[in-house]
mmCIF file of C-alpha atoms in Angstrom:
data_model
loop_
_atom_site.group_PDB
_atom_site.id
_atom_site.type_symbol
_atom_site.label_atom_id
_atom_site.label_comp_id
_atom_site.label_asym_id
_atom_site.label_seq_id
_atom_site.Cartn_x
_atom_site.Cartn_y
_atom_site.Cartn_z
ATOM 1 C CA UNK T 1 -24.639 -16.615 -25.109
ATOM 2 C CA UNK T 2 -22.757 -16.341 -22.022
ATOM 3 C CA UNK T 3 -23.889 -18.649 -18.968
ATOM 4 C CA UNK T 4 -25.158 -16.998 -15.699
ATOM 5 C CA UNK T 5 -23.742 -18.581 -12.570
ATOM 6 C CA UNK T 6 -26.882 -17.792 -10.502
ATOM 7 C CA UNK T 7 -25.384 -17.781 -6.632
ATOM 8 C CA UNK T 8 -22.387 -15.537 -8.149
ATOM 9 C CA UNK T 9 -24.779 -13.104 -10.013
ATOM 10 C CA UNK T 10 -27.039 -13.270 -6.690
ATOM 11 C CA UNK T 11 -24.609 -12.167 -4.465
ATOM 12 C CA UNK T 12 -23.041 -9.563 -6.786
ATOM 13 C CA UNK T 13 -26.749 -7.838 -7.445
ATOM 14 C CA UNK T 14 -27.442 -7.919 -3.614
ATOM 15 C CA UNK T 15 -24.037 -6.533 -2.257
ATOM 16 C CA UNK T 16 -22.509 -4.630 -5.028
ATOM 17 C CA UNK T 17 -24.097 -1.203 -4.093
ATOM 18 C CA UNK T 18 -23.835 -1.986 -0.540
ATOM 19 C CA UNK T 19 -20.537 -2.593 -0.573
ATOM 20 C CA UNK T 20 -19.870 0.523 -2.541
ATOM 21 C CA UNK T 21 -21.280 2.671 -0.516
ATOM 22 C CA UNK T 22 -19.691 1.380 2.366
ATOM 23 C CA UNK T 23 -15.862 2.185 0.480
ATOM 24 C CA UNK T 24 -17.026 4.969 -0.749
ATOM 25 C CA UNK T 25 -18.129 6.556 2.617
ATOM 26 C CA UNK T 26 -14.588 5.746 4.016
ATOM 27 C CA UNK T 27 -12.625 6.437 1.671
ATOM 28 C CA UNK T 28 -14.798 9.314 -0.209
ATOM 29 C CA UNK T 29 -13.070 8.429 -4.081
ATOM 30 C CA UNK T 30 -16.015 6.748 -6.375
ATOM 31 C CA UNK T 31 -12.816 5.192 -8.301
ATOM 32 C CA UNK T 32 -10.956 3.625 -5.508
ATOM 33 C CA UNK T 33 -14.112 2.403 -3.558
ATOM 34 C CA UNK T 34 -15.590 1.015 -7.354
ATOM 35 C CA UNK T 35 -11.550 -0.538 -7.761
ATOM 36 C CA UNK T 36 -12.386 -2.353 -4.147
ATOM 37 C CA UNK T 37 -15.036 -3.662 -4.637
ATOM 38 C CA UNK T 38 -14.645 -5.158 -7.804
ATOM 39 C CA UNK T 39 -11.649 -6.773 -6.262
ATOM 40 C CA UNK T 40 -13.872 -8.333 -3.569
ATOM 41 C CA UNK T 41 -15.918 -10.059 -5.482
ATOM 42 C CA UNK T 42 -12.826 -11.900 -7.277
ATOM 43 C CA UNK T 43 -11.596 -12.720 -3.915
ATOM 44 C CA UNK T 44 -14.923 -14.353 -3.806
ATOM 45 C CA UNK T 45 -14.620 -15.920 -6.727
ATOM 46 C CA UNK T 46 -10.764 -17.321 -6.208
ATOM 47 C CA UNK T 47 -12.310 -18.462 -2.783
ATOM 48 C CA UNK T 48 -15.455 -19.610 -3.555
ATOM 49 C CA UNK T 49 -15.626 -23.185 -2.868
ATOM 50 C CA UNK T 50 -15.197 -22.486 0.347
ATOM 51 C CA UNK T 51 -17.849 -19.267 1.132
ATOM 52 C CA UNK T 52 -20.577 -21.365 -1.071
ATOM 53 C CA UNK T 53 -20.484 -23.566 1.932
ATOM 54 C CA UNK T 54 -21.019 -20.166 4.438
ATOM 55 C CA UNK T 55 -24.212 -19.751 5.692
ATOM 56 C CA UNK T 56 -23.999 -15.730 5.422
ATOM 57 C CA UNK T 57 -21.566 -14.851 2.296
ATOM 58 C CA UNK T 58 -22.402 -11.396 2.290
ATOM 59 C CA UNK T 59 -20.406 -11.181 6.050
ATOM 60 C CA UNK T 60 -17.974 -12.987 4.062
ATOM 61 C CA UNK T 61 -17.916 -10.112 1.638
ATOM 62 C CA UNK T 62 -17.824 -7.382 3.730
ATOM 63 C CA UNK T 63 -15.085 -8.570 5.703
ATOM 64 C CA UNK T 64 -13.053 -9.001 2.728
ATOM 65 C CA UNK T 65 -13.868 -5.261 1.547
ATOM 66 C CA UNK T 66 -12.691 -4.061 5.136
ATOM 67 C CA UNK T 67 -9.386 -5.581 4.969
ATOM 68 C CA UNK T 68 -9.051 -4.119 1.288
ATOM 69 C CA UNK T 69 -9.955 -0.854 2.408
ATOM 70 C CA UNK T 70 -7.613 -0.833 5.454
ATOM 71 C CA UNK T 71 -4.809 -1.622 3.186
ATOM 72 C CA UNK T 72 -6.009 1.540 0.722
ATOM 73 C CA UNK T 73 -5.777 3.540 3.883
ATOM 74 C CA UNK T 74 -2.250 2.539 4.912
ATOM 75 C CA UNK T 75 -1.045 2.687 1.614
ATOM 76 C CA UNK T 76 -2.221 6.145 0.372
ATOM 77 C CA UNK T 77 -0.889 7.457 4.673
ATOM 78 C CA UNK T 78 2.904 6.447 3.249
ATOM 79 C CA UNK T 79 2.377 8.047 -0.274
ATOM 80 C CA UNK T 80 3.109 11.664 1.336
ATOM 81 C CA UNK T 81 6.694 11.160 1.296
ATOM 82 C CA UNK T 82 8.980 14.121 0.388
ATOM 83 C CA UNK T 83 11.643 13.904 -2.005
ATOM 84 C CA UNK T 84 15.068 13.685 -0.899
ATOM 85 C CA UNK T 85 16.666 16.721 -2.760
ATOM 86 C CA UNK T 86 14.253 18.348 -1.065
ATOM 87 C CA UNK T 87 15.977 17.663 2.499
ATOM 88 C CA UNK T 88 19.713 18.493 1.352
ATOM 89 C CA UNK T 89 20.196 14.613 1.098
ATOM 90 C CA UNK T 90 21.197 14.987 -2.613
ATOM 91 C CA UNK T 91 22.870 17.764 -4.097
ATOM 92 C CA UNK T 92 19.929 20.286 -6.555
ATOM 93 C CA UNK T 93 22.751 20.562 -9.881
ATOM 94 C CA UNK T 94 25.677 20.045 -11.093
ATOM 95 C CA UNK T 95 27.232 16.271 -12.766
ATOM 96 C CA UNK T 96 25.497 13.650 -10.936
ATOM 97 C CA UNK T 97 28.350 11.380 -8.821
ATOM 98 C CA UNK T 98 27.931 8.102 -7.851
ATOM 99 C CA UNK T 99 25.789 8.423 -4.281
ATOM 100 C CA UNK T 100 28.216 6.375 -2.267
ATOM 101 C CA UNK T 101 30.920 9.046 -3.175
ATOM 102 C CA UNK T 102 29.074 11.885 -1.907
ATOM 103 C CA UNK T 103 27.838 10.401 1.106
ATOM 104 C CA UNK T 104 28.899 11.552 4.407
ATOM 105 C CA UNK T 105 31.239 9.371 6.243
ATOM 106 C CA UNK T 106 29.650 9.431 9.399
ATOM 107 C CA UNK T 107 26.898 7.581 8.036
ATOM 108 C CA UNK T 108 26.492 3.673 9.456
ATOM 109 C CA UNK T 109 26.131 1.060 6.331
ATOM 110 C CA UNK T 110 22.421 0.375 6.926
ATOM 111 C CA UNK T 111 21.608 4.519 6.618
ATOM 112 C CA UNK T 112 24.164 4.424 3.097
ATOM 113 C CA UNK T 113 22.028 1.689 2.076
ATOM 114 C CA UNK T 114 18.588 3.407 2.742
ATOM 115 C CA UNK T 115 19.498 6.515 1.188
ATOM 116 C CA UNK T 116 20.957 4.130 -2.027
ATOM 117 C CA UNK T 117 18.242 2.021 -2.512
ATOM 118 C CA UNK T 118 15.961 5.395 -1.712
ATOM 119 C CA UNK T 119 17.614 8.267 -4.451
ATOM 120 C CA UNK T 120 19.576 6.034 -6.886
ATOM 121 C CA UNK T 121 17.047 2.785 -7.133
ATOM 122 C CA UNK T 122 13.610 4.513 -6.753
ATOM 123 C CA UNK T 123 12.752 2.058 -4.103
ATOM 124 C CA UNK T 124 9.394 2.955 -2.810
ATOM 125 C CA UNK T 125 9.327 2.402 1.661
ATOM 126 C CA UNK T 126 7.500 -0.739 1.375
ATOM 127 C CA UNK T 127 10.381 -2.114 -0.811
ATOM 128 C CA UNK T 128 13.161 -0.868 1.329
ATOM 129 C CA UNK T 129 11.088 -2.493 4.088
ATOM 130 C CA UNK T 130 10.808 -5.963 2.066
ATOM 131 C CA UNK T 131 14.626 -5.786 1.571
ATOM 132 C CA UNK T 132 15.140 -4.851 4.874
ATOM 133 C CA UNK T 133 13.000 -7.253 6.331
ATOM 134 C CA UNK T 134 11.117 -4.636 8.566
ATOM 135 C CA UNK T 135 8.144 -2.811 8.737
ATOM 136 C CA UNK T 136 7.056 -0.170 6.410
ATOM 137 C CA UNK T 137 6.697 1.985 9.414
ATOM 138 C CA UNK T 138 9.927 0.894 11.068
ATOM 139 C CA UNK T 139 11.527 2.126 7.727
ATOM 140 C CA UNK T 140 10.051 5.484 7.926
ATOM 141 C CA UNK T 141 10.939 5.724 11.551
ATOM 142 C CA UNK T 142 14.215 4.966 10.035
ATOM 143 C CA UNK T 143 14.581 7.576 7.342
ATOM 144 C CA UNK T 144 12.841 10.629 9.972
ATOM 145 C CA UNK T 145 16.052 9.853 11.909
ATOM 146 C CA UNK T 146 18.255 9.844 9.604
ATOM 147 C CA UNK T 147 16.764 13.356 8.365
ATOM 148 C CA UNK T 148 17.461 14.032 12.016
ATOM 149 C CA UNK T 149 21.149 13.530 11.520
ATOM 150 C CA UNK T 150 21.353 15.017 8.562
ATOM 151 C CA UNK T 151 20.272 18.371 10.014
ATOM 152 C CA UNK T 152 22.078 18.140 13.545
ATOM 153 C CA UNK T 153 25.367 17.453 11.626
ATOM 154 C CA UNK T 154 24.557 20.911 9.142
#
């Protein structure tokens, strides 16, 4: 038989369905918000040395579960992205060339390396962004200008 940690199982009975309906509310996807909270309560359990000694856990909790779901929200604003070809950045048929070759010369090295990393690697923003070493939203700022220049020079 499996032991019970009582103060873990506690907490979880109390603030489970709270929490829940808290991410569900906000983010209005019964998967996502169940995904969240289940991931709060391991944060409380990688962490919990230190919130045993809190005198109110459950603020504890729901502060962790508000960070999560602020980071849901960010992440699913960036997941509208349009695909290149869609833009004219890549040609629609014919034998696929090596990127670099096709590129326009008037492009600066940072914008051939965007649009490399972007249609030949797959990067997603957030890993242009790491490689970069910029914002996620600087990146985007990046490739809506570059879509700029792409149609003033067509």
């Amino acid at each position: 038989m499996e032991k019970i940690d009582p103060w873990f199982d506690r907490l979880y009975r109390e603030n489970a369905g709270r929490l829940f309906k808290i991410a569900y509310y906000i983010l209005k996807n019964r998967a996502v918000a169940e995904e969240l909270v289940q991931d709060t309560f391991l944060v409380l359990l990688v962490h919990r040395e230190k919130v045993e000694r809190y005198e109110n856990p459950e603020t504890y909790l729901v502060n962790v579960l508000r960070k999560r779901i602020g980071s849901e929200i960010q992440k699913t604003s960036y997941q509208r992205e349009e695909p290149l070809s869609e833009e004219g950045l890549l040609p629609e048929e014919g034998p696929m060339e090596c990127l670099e070759d096709i590129l326009p010369e008037w492009l600066n090295e940072q914008e051939r390396q965007i649009l490399t990393w972007r249609a030949e690697d797959g990067l997603s923003f957030r890993e242009i962004s790491l490689r970069m070493g910029c914002s996620e939203h600087a990146c985007h700022a990046k490739m809506y200008r570059l879509r700029e220049k792409f149609k003033k020079a067509s």
